[in-house]
CSV table of C-alpha atoms in Angstrom, one decimal:
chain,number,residue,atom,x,y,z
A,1,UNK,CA,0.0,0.0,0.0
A,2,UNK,CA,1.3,3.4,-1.2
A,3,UNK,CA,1.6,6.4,1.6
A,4,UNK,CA,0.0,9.1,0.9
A,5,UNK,CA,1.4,11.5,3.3
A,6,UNK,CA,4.7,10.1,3.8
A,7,UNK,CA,6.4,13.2,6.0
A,8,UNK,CA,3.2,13.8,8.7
A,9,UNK,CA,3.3,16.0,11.2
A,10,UNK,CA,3.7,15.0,14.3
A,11,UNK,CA,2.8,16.8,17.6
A,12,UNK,CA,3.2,16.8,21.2
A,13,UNK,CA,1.2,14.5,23.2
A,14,UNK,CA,-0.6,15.8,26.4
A,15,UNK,CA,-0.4,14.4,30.0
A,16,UNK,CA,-3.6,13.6,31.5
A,17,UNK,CA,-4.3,11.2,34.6
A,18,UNK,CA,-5.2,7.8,33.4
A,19,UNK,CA,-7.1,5.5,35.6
A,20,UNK,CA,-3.7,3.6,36.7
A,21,UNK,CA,-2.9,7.0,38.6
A,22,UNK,CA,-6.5,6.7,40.3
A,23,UNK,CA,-5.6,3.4,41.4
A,24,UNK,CA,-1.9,3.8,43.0
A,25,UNK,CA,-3.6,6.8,44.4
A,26,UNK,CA,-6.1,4.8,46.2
A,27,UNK,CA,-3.7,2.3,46.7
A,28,UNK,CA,-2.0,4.8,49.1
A,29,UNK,CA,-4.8,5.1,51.9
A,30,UNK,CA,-3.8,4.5,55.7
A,31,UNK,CA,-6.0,2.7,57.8
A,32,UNK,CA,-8.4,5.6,58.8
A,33,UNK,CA,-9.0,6.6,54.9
A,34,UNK,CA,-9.5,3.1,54.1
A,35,UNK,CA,-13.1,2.9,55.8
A,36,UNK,CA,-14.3,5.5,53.7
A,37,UNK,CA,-14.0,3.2,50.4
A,38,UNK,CA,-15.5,-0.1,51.5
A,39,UNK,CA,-15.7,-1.8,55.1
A,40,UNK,CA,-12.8,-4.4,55.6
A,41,UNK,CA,-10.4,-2.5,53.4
A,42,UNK,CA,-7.1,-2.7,55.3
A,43,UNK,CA,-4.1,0.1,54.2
A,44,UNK,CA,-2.8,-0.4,50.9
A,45,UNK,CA,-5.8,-2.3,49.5
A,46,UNK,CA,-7.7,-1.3,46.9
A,47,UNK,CA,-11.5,-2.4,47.4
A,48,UNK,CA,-14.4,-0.8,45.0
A,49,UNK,CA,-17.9,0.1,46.4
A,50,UNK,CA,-20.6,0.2,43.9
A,51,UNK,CA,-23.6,2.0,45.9
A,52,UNK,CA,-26.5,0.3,44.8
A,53,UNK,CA,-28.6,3.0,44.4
A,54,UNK,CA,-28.4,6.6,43.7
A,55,UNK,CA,-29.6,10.3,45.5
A,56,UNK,CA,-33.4,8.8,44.9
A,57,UNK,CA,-32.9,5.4,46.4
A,58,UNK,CA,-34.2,3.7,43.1
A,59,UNK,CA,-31.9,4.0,40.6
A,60,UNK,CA,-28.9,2.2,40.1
A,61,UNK,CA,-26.0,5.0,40.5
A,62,UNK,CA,-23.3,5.5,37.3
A,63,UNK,CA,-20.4,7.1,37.0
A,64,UNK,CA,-20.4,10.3,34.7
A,65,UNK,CA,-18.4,10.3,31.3
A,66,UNK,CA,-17.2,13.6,30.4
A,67,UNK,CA,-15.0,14.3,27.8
A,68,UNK,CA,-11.7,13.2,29.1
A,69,UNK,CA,-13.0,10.1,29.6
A,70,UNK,CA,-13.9,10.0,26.2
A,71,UNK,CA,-10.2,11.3,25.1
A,72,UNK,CA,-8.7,8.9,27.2
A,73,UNK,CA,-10.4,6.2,25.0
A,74,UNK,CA,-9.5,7.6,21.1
A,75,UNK,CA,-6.1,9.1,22.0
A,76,UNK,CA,-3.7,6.0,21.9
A,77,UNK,CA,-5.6,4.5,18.9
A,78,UNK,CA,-3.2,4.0,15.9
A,79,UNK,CA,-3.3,5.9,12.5
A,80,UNK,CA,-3.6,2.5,10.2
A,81,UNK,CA,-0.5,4.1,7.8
A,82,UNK,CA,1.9,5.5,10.4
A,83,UNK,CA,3.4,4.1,13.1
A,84,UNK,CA,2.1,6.6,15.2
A,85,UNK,CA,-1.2,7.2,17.7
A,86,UNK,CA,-4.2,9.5,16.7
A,87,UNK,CA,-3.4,12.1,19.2
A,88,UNK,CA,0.4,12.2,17.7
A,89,UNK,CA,-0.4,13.0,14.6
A,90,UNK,CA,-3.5,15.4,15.8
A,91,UNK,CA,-5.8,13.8,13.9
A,92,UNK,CA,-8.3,14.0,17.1
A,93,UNK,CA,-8.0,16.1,20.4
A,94,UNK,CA,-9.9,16.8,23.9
A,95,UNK,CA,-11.4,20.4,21.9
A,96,UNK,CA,-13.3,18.3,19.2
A,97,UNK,CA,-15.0,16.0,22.0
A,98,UNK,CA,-18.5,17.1,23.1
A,99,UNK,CA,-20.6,14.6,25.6
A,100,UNK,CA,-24.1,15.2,27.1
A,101,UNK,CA,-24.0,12.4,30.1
A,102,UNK,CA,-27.6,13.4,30.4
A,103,UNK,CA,-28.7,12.8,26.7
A,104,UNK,CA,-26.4,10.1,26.5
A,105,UNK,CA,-24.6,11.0,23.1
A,106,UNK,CA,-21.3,11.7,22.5
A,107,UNK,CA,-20.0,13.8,19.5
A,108,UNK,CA,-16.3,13.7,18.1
A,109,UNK,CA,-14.9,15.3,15.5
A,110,UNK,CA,-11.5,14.5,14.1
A,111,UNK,CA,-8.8,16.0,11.2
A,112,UNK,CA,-7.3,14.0,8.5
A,113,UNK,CA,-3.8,14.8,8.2
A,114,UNK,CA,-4.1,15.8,4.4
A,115,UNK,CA,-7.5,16.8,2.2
A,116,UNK,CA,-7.8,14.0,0.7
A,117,UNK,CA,-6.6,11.3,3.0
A,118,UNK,CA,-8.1,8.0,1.7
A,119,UNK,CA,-8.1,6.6,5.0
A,120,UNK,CA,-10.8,8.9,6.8
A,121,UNK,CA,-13.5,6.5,6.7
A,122,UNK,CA,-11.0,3.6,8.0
A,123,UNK,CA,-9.9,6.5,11.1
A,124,UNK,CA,-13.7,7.5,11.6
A,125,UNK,CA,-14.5,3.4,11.7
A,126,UNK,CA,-11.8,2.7,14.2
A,127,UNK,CA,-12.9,5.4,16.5
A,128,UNK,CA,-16.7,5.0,15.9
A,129,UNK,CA,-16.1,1.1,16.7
A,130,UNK,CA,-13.4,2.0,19.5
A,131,UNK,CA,-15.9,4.2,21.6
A,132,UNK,CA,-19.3,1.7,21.0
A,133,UNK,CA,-17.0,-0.8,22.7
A,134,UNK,CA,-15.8,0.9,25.4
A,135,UNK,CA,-18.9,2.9,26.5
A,136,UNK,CA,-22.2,2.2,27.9
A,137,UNK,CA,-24.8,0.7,25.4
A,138,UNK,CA,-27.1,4.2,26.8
A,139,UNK,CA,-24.3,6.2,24.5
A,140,UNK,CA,-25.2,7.3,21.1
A,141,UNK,CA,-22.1,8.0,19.3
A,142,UNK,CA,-21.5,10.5,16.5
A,143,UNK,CA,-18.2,10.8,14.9
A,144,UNK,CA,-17.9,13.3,12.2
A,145,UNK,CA,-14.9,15.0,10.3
A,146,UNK,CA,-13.6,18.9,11.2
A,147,UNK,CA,-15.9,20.6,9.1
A,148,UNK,CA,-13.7,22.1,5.7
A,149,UNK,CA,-10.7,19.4,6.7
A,150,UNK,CA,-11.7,16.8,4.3
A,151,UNK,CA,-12.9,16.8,0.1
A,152,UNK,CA,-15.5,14.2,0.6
A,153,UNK,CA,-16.0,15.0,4.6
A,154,UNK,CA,-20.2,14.6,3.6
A,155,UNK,CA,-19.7,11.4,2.5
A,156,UNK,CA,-17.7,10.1,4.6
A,157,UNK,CA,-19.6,11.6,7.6
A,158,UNK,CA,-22.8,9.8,6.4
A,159,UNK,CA,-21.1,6.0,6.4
A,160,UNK,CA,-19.8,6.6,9.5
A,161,UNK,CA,-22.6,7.5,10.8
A,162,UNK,CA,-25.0,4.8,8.8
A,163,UNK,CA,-25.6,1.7,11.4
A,164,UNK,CA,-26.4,-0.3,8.2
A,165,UNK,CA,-22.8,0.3,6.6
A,166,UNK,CA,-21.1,-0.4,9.8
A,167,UNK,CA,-22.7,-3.2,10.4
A,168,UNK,CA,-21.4,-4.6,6.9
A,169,UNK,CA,-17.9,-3.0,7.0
A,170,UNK,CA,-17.3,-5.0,10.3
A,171,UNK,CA,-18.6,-8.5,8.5
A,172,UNK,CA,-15.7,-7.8,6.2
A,173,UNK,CA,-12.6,-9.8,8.2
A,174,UNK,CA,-9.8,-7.9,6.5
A,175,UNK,CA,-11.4,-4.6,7.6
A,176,UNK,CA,-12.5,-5.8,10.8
A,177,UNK,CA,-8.6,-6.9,11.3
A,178,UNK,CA,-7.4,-3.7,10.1
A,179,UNK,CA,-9.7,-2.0,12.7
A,180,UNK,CA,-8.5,-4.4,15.2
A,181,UNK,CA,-4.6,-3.4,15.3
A,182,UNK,CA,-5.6,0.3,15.5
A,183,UNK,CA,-7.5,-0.2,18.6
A,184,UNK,CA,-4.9,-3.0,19.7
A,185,UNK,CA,-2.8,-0.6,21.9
A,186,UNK,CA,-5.6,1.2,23.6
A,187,UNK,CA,-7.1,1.2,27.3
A,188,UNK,CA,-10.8,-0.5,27.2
């Protein structure tokens, strides 16, 4: 397969606080902390309490997902011509993310290194399938291209967005594969 932009740009990454720093910071509770998180947690152990209900009594409590969260799920995904991730290459960043927790949708855009990058609808896929995976079955997810980034950003915006075509992209192995090594090196 030919490059088509063989010389990307590529940018600084940012540092944000991934779950593993949650966890060695709970890890790091004395005894008297340690009651707060669950009862028979000792100093040094990590033990998650899931309330089983929420403010009302009668609903199961969840965890919001902002748009972090939803960063912190795209960023490490790899650009299927370069060796490099997403976020390296700035094909998607934390600005482009909008999610309504309430509404339960979630809206990313992202930015093809070059106009006419043949490998838009293969990015947009690998997100699109990347966040259905990792999020809540409640989440409606829209990902689009940067408006004026793309030549055919209206088409390729409407198969990515097209249940249907999805559907049948991912009953094609090679693709399915393909989609599979981007997401290979991300968190779930």
């Amino acid at each position: 397969m030919e490059t088509q932009n063989a010389n990307p740009t590529v940018h600084a990454v940012t540092s944000t606080g991934s779950p593993r720093a949650v966890v060695d910071l709970l890890s790091e509770l004395d005894e008297e902390d340690a009651g707060a998180w669950g009862s028979g947690a000792e100093a040094g152990e990590l033990r998650v309490v899931c309330p089983s209900a929420g403010a009302s009594g009668d609903t199961p409590a969840r965890d919001t997902i902002d748009a972090h969260e939803i960063f912190e799920h795209i960023r490490h995904l790899n650009d299927p011509e370069h060796p490099l991730t997403l976020e390296q290459l700035n094909v998607v960043g934390l600005g482009n993310i909008a999610v309504d927790d309430g509404r339960s949708s979630c809206d990313v855009r992202f930015t093809p290194t070059i106009p006419h990058c043949s490998m838009a609808t293969l990015i947009g896929l690998c997100i699109r399938v990347k966040l259905i995976r990792s999020l809540p079955a409640r989440f409606k997810v829209t990902v689009t291209i940067t408006p004026g980034t793309h030549a055919s950003e209206l088409a390729v915006n409407k198969q990515l967005n097209d249940k249907e075509r999805v559907a049948a992209a991912l009953e094609n192995t090679h693709l399915l594969k393909v989609v599979n090594q981007c997401i290979s090196r991300t968190c779930s």
